[in-house]
XYZ file of C-alpha atoms in Angstrom:
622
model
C -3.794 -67.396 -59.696
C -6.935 -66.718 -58.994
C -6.994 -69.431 -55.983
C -3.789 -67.674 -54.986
C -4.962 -64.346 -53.931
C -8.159 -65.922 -52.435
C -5.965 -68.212 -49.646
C -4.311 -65.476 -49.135
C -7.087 -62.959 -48.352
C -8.676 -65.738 -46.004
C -5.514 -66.110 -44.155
C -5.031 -62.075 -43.612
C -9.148 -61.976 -42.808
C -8.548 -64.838 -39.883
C -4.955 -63.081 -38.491
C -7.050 -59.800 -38.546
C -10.087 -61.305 -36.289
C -8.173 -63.524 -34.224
C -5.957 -60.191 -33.328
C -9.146 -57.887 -33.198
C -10.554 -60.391 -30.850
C -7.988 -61.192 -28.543
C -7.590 -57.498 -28.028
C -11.158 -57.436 -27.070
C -10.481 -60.064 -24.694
C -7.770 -58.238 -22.698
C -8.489 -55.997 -19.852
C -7.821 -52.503 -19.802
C -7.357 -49.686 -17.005
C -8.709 -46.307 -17.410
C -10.255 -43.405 -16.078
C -11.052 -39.500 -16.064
C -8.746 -36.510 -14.840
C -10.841 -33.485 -14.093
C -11.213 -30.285 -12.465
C -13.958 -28.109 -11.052
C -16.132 -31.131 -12.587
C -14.506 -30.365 -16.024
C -12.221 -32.656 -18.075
C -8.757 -31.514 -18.095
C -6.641 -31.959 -21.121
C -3.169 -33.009 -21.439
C -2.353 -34.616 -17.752
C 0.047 -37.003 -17.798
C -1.129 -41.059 -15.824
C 1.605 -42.751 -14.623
C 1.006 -46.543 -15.023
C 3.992 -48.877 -13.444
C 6.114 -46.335 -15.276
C 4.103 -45.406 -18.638
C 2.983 -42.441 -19.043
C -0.499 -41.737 -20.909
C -1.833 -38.314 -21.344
C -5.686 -37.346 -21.054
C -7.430 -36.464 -24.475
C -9.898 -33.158 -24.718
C -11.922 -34.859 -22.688
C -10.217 -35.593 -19.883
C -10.096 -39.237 -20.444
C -6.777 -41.893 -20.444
C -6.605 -45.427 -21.329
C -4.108 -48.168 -20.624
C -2.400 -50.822 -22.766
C -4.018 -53.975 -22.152
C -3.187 -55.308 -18.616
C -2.430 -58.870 -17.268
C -3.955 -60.057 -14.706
C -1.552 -61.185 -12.350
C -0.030 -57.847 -11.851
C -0.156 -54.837 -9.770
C -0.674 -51.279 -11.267
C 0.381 -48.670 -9.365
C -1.591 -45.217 -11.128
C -0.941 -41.678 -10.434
C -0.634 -38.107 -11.838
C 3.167 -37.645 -13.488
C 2.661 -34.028 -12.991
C 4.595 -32.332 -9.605
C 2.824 -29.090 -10.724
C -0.413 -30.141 -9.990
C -2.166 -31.790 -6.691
C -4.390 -34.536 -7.134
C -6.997 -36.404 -5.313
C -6.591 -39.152 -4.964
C -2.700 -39.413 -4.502
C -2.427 -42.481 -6.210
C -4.498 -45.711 -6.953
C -3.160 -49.119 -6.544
C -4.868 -52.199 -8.543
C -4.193 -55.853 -8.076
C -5.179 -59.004 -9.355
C -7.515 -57.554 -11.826
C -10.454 -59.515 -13.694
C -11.509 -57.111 -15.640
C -11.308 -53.578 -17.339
C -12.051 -50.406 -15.694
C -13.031 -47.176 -16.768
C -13.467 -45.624 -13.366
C -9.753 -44.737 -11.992
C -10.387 -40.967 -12.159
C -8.656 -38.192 -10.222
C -9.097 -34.705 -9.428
C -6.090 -31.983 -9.847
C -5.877 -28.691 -8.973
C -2.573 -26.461 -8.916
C -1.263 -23.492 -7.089
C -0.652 -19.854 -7.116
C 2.342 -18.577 -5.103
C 4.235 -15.490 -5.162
C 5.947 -12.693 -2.852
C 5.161 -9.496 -1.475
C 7.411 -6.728 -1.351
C 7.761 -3.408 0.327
C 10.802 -1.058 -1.070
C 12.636 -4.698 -1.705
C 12.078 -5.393 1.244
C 10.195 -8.444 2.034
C 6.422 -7.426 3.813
C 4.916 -10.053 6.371
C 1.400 -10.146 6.908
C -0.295 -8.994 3.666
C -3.271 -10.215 2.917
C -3.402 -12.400 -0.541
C -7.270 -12.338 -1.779
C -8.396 -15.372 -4.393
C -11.805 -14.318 -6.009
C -14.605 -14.929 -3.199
C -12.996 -17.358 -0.902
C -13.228 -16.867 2.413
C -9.723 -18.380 3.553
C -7.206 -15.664 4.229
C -3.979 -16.444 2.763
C -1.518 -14.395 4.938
C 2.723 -14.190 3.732
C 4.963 -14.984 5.671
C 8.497 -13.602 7.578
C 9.726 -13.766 4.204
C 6.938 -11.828 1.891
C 5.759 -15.082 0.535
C 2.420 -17.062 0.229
C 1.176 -20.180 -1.278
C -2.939 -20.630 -2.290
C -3.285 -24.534 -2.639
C -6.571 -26.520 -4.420
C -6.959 -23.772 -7.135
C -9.371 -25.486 -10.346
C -7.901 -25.315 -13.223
C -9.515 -23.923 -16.715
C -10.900 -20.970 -14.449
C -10.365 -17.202 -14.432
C -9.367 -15.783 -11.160
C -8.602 -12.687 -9.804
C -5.807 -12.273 -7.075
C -4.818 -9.362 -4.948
C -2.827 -7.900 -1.874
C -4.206 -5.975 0.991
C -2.943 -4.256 3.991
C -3.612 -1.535 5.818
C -2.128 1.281 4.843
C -0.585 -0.251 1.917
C -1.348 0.062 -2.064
C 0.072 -2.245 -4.306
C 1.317 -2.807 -8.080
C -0.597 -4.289 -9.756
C -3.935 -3.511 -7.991
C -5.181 -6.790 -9.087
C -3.921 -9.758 -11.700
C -6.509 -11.902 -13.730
C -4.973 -15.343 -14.148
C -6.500 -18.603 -15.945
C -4.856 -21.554 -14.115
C -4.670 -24.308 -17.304
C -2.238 -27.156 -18.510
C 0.169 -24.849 -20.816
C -0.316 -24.716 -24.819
C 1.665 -27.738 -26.703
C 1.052 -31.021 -28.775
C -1.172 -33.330 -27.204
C -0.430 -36.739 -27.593
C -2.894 -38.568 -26.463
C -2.347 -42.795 -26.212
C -4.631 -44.592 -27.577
C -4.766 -48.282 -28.048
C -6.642 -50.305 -30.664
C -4.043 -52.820 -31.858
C -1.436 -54.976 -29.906
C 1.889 -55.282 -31.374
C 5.734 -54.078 -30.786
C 5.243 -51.738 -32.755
C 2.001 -50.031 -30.584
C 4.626 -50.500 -27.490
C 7.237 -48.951 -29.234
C 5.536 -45.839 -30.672
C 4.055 -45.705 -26.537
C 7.798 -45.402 -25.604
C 8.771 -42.934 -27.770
C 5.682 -40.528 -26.998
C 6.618 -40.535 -23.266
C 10.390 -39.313 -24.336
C 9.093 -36.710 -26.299
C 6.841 -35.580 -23.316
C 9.319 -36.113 -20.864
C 11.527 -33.720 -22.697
C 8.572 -31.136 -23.162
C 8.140 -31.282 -19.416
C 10.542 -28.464 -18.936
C 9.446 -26.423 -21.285
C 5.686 -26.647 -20.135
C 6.794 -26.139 -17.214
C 8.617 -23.144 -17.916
C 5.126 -22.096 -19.627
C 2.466 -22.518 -16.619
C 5.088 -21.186 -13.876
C 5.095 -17.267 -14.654
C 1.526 -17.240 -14.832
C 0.790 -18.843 -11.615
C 3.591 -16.854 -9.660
C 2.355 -13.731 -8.646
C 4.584 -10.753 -6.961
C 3.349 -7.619 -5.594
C 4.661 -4.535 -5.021
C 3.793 -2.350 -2.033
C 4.099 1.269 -1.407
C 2.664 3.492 1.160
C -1.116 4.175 0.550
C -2.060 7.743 -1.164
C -5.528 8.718 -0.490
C -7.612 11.676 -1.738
C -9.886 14.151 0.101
C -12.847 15.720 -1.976
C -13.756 19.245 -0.454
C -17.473 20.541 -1.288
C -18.277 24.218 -0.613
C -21.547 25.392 -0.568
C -24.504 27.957 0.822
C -27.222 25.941 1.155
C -28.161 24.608 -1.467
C -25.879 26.532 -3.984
C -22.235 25.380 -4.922
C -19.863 27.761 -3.768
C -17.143 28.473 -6.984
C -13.539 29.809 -6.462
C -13.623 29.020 -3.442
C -10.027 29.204 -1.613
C -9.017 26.250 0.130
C -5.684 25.888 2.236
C -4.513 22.243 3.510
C -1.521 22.292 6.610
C -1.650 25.713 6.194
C 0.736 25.271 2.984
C -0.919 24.109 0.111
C -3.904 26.202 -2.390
C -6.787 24.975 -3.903
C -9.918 26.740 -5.100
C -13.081 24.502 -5.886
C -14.359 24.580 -9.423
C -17.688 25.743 -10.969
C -19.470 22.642 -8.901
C -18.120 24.221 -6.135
C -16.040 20.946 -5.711
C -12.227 20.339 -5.708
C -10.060 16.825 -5.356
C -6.832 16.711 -3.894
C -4.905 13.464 -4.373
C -1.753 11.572 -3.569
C -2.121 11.885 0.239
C 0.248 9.947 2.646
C -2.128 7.585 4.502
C -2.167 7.530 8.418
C -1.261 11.419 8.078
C -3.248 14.321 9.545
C -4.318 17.294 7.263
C -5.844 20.662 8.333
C -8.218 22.038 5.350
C -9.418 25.441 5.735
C -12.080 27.442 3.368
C -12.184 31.218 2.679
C -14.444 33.265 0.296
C -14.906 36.943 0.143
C -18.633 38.001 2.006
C -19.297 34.277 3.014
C -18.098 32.929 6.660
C -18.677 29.357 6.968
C -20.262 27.583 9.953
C -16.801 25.407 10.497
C -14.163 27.406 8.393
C -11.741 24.681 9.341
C -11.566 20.968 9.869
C -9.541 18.555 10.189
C -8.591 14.826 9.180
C -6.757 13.239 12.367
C -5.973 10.047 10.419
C -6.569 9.619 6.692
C -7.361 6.022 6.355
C -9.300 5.837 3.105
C -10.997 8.543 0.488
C -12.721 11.515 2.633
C -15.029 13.550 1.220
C -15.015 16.941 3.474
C -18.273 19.704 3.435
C -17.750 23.190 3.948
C -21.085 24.950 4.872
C -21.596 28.535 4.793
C -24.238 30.815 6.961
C -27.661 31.458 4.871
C -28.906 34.905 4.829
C -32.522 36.228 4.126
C -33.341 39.644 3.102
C -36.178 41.687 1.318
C -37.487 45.304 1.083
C -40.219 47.866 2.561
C -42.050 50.189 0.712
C -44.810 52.790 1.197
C -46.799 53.185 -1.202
C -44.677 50.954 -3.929
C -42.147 53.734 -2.505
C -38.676 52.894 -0.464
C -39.111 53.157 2.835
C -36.101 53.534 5.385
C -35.689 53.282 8.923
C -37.862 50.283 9.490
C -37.029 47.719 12.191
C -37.034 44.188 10.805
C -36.594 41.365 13.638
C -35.450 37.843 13.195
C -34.668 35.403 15.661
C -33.668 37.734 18.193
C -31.461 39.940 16.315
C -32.858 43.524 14.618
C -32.085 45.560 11.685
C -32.989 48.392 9.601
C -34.312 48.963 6.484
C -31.533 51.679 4.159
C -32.163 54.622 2.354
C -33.615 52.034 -0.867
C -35.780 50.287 1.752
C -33.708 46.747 2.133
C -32.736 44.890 5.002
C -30.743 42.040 5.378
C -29.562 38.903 8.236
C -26.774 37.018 7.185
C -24.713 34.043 9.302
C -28.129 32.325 9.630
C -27.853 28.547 10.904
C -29.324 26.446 8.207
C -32.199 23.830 9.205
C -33.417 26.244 11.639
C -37.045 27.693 11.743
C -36.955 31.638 11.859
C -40.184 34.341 11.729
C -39.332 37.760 10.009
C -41.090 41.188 11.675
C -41.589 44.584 10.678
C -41.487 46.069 13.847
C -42.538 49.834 14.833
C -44.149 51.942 17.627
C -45.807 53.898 14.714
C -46.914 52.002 11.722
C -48.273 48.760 11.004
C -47.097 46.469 8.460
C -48.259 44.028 5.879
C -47.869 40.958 6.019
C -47.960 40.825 10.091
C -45.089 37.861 10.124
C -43.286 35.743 7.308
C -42.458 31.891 8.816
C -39.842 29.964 7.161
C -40.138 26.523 8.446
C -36.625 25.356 7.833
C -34.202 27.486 5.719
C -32.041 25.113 3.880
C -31.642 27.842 1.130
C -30.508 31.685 1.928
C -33.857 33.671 1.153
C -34.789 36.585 -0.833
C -37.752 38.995 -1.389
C -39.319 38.559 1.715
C -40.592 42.016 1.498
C -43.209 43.829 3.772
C -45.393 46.832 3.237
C -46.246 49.695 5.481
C -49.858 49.559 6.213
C -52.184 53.137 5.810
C -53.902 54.031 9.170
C -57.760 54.881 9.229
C -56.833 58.162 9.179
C -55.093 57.846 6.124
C -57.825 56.794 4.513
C -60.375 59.082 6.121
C -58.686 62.313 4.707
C -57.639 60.515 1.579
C -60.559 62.922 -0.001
C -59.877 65.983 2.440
C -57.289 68.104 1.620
C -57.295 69.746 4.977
C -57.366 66.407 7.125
C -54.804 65.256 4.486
C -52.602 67.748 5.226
C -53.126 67.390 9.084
C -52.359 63.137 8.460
C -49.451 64.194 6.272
C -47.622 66.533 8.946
C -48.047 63.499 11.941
C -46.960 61.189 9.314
C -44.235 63.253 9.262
C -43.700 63.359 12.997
C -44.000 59.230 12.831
C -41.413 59.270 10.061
C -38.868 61.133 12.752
C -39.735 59.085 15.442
C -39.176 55.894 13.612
C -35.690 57.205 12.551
C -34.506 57.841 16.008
C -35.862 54.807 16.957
C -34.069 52.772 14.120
C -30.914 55.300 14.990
C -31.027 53.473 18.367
C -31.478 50.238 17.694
C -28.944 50.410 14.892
C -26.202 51.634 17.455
C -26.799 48.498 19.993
C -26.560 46.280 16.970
C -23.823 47.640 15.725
C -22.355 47.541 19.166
C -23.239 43.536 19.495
C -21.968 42.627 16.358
C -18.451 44.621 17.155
C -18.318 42.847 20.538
C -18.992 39.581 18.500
C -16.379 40.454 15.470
C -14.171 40.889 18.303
C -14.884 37.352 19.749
C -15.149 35.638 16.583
C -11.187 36.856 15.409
C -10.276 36.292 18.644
C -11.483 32.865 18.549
C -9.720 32.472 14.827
C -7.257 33.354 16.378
C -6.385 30.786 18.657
C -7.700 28.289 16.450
C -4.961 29.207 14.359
C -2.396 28.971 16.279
C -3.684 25.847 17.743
C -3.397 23.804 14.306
C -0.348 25.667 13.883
C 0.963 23.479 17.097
C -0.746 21.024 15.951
C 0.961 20.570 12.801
C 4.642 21.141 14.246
C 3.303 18.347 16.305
C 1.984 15.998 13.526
C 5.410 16.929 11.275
C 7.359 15.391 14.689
C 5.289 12.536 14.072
C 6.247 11.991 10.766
C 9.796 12.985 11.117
C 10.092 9.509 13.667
C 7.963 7.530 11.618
C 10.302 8.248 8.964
C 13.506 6.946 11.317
C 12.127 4.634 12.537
C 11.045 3.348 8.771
C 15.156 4.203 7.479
C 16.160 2.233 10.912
C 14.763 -0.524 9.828
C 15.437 -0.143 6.276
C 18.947 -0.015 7.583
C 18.792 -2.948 9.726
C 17.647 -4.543 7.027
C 20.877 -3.758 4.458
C 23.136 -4.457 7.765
C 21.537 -8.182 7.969
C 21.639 -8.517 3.959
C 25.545 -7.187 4.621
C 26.130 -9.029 7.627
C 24.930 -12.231 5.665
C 26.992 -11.557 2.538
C 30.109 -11.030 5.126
C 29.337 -14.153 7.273
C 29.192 -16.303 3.886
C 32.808 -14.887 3.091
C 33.792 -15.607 6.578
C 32.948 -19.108 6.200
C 34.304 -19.423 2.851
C 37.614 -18.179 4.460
C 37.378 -20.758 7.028
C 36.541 -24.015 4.131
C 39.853 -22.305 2.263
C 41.690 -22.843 5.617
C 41.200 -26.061 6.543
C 42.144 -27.133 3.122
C 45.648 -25.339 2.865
C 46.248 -27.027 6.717
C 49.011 -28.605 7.089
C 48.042 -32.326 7.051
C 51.424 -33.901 7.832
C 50.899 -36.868 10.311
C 54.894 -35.936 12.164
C 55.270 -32.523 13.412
C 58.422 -31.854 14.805
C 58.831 -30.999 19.170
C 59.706 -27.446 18.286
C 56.274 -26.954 15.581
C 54.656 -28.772 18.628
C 56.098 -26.035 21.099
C 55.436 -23.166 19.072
C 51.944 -24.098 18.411
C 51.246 -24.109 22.001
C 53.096 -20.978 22.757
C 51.062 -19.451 20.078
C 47.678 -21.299 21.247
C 47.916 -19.189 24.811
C 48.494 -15.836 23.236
C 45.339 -13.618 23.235
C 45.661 -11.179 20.225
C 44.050 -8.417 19.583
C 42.953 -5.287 16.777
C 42.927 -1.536 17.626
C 42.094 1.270 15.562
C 40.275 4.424 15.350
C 37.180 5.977 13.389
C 38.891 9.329 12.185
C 37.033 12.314 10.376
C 39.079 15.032 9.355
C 41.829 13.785 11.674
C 39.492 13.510 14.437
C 38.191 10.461 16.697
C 34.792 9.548 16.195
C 32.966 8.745 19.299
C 30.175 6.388 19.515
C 30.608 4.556 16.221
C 29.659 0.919 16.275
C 32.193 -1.838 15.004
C 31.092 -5.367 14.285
C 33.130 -8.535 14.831
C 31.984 -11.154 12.496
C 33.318 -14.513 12.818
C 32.110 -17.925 11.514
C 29.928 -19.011 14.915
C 29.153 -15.126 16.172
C 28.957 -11.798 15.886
C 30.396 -9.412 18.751
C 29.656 -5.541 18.828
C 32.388 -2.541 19.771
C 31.896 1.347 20.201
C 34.213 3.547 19.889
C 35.377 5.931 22.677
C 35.520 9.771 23.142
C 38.639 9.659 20.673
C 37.430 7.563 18.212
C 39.710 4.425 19.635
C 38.809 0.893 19.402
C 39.912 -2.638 21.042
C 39.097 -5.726 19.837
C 40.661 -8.712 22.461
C 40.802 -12.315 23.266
C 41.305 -13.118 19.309
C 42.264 -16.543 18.581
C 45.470 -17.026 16.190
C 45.095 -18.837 12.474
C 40.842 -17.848 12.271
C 39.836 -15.382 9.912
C 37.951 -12.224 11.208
C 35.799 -9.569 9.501
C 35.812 -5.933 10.838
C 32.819 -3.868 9.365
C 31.644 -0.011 10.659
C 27.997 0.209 11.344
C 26.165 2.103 8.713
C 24.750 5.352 9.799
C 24.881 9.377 9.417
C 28.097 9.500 11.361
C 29.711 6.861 9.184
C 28.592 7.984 5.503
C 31.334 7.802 2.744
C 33.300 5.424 4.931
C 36.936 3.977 3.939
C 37.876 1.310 4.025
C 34.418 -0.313 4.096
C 35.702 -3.100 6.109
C 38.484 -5.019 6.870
C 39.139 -9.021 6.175
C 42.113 -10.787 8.608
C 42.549 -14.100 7.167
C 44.532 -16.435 9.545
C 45.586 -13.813 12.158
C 48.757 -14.414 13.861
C 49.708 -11.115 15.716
C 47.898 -8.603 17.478
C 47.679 -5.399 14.952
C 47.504 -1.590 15.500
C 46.366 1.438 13.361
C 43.694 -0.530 12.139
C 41.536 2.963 11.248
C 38.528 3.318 9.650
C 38.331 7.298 7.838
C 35.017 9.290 7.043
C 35.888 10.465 3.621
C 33.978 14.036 2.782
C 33.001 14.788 -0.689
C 36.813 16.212 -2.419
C 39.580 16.252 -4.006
C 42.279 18.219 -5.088
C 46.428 17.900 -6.363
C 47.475 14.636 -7.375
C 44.928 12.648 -4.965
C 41.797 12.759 -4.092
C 40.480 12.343 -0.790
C 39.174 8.284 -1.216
C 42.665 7.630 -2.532
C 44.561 9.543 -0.047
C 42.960 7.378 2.884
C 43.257 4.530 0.812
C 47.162 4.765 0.422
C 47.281 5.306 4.130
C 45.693 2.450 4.868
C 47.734 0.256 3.118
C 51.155 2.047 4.898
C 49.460 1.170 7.746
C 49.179 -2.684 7.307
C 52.601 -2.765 6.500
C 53.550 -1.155 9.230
């Protein structure tokens, strides 16, 4: 027994290296499939018709391969591009472990504008320079794009925002089962299990493909750009608060403690008037304007700066005095203050006390550049020597006191004067100034009838071609039917080979008539002039308008073709009925062929819609 199970053993050792080393003696064919210098997962290698799918690494391998044959490799995957196309091997002497490729996929996708398809939109792909630009029809198509790498993707054009702003992809063989094939014995069997693998992958193809195809097609939405405009109000400095802001001379804001309000949601490519009011502040420009908003604005309201102070005598008010800066004069109240408001900012300005009678302390202030409205700049009445001298004599005091006196009187009329012309200046330039405000008023006024013209005919023009577009989408749908009349025709011909003489005559008769369709566009019993009526037929389409009563001819008609009759959509032609009219295999000329303008009613036993309706249909009878 013993000897048994030892003759056996040696016979199973010897089968075992005789097959391990013929395996080692065949050649194999193999390679790498990556991406973006990375291993890609999953790809299925065509060889001669087997199909072997990369391992984790990237990696495939063949069954062994004769050596008299040629192998023609390449990637079994239409979803991906690969480099090279394919690779063709012949009369091999040995393995090789070098038949790699490189794949990349695709991201495609359409861009739309109101369902409308939008040419011309830029498609970004992270940092690439290419442009990818769609196309008549909304679409593009990015080629070469790694997989196993995040990218971002997004539409531009000008004056155009889109949903979503921006989509993060990963472009990777989709989720499932890897089977990789991987040979280390040769036997049916090994072929066997091989062919079964590449059913079950074949019928996961669909479903992987179904996987990877939603994330790699990418549609965008457009609608028209909104922009904002961020207003800043401020003296100086200092944020102006509650400020009131107006925009086309419609629309109220007021800035917030900052000084700073936002408005959002404007129409790109519009023009918008903003102007700024505050009680005791004017503002250097009080209004300004946006011609075209192409992008976020930021907008800065300035106001004037002012400076003031005070005079005293003797740590007393003192009234009257003349204060001069930059050329204009004022004078001090009963409390001893002055003040200059609507100062330019970034200017340089030197504040007097000026008098025929008294000196002051200090002799001048300077303010370099006033970038902040000013305060405290406060002068002093200067004692004369005679002050001083009689500060200890109560006689000379007295004497000092009683021309003090007279100064004080002199000043007064002086200021008195000097207060009138100013007054009289800044009346004159009130005067100017509202004057000027004005006009300026009712130029933007003009100016905004002018820009809501604008955007009245950019809004035609925009439902025009939204229109045009529906009437082509129609005229499409109508055209399809048209031809699907004509297929339904030549199948119900008559396809008899013997026609009698009189089918032969009547034929020709009938061939030389020219027939013809009239009708009328009615409203409310009334022609309808100018309304356009297509012809559609299965080579062309021919265009009618109707005359000053609403009548309409339609001529040299061929008998036994089918014709379409369809009403131009428009504001004339709203609630029209019927919608159109299908002759299929026309053999007479027809009249009363009317299209009605149905208004918005009903009443008794019909309503309007069914009233025209059931008069169309007489009609065709008659």
């Amino acid at each position: 027994m013993k000897k048994i199970f030892i003759a056996v053993f040696l016979v199973l050792t010897g089968l075992t290296s005789a097959a391990n080393s013929y395996a080692e003696n065949k050649i194999f064919l193999g390679g790498r499939v990556t991406s973006l210098g990375k291993g890609v997962e999953g790809i299925e290698v065509n060889v001669n018709g087997t199909n072997y799918k990369t391992n984790s690494d990237g990696y495939y391998k063949t069954v062994p391969a004769d050596t008299d044959s040629t192998y023609i490799i390449k990637i079994n995957d239409k979803r991906f591009h690969s480099v090279p196309e394919f690779i063709r091997e012949e009369n091999i002497t040995e393995s090789k472990n070098n038949l790699d490729f490189t794949v990349s996929g695709e991201v495609s996708g359409k861009v739309t504008f109101r369902g409308r398809p939008l040419a011309n939109a830029e498609i970004k792909i992270n940092d690439r320079k290419q442009k990818y630009i769609t196309d008549i029809d909304g679409n593009y198509k990015i080629f070469n794009v790694g997989l196993n790498k995040e990218y971002i993707v997004s539409a531009a054009i000008k004056g155009y925002s889109f949903e979503p702003k921006q989509v993060t992809l990963t472009t990777a063989v989709p989720e499932e089962e890897i089977n990789t094939v991987v040979i280390t014995e040769i036997n049916e069997q090994n072929q066997k299990n091989s062919k079964t693998k590449n059913m079950k992958n074949s019928e996961q193809e669909t479903t992987a493909e179904e996987k990877l195809v939603p994330e790699n097609v990418l549609n965008f939405k457009a609608d028209v750009q909104k922009c904002s405009v961020t207003i800043m109000v401020k003296q100086g400095l200092e944020p102006l608060a509650n400020a009131d802001i107006t925009m086309n001379n419609k629309y109220k804001y007021k800035t917030d403690e900052y000084g700073v309000c936002t408005i959002e949601n404007l129409i790109y490519d519009r023009k918008y008037i903003f102007k700024a009011e505050k009680n005791g502040i004017t503002f250097i420009k009080r209004i300004q304007k946006i011609e075209r908003l192409l992008s976020d604005e930021t907008i800065t309201f300035d106001a004037y700066l002012n400076i003031s102070g005070r005079v005293t005598l003797n740590n007393e008010a003192f009234p009257n005095a003349i204060i001069e800066c930059g050329g204009r004069m004022a004078k001090t109240d009963k409390d001893g203050k002055y003040s200059f408001d609507n100062l330019e900012p970034n200017e340089q300005y030197t504040i007097k006390a000026v008098s025929s009678f008294f000196d002051f302390y200090p002799a001048g202030i300077v303010i370099d550049n006033l970038i902040n409205s000013q305060k405290d700049k406060n002068f002093m009445v200067k004692p004369s020597p005679e002050e001083t001298d009689a500060l200890f004599n109560k006689e000379k005091k007295i004497a000092v006191q009683k021309e003090k006196n007279a100064k004080i009187a002199a000043q007064k009329k002086e200021a008195a004067k000097i207060e009138k012309e100013e007054k009289a200046k800044l009346k004159e330039a009130v005067e100017k100034i509202k004057k000027s405000e004005k006009e300026e008023d009712l130029k933007i006024k003009n100016e905004l009838i002018e820009e809501d013209i604008r955007v009245k005919e950019l809004e035609l023009i925009e439902k025009k071609e939204e229109n045009e577009f529906l009437q082509q989408q129609s005229t499409a749908a109508l055209r399809q039917n048209i031809n699907a009349l004509n297929k339904v025709s030549e199948k119900n011909e008559d396809t008899s080979e013997i026609q009698t003489e009189q089918e032969n005559k009547i034929k020709n008769e009938n061939s030389e008539d020219n027939l013809s369709i009239e009708g009328r566009v009615l409203k409310n019993k009334n022609g309808v002039e100018g309304v356009q009526i297509l012809l559609l037929m299965q080579t062309e389409t021919k265009k009618f308008v109707t005359d000053k009563n609403g009548f309409f001819t339609i001529t040299d008609l061929e008998k036994n073709k089918n014709y379409l009759i369809t009403v131009m959509n428009d504001k004339k032609t709203q609630n029209l009925s019927p919608k159109s009219r299908v002759y299929k295999n026309l053999t007479k000329s027809l009249i009363n062929q009317n299209f009605y303008i149905v208004e918005n009613f009903s009443g008794g036993k019909y309503s309007a819609v069914k009233y025209f309706s059931d008069k169309n249909k007489k009609n065709e009878e008659k």
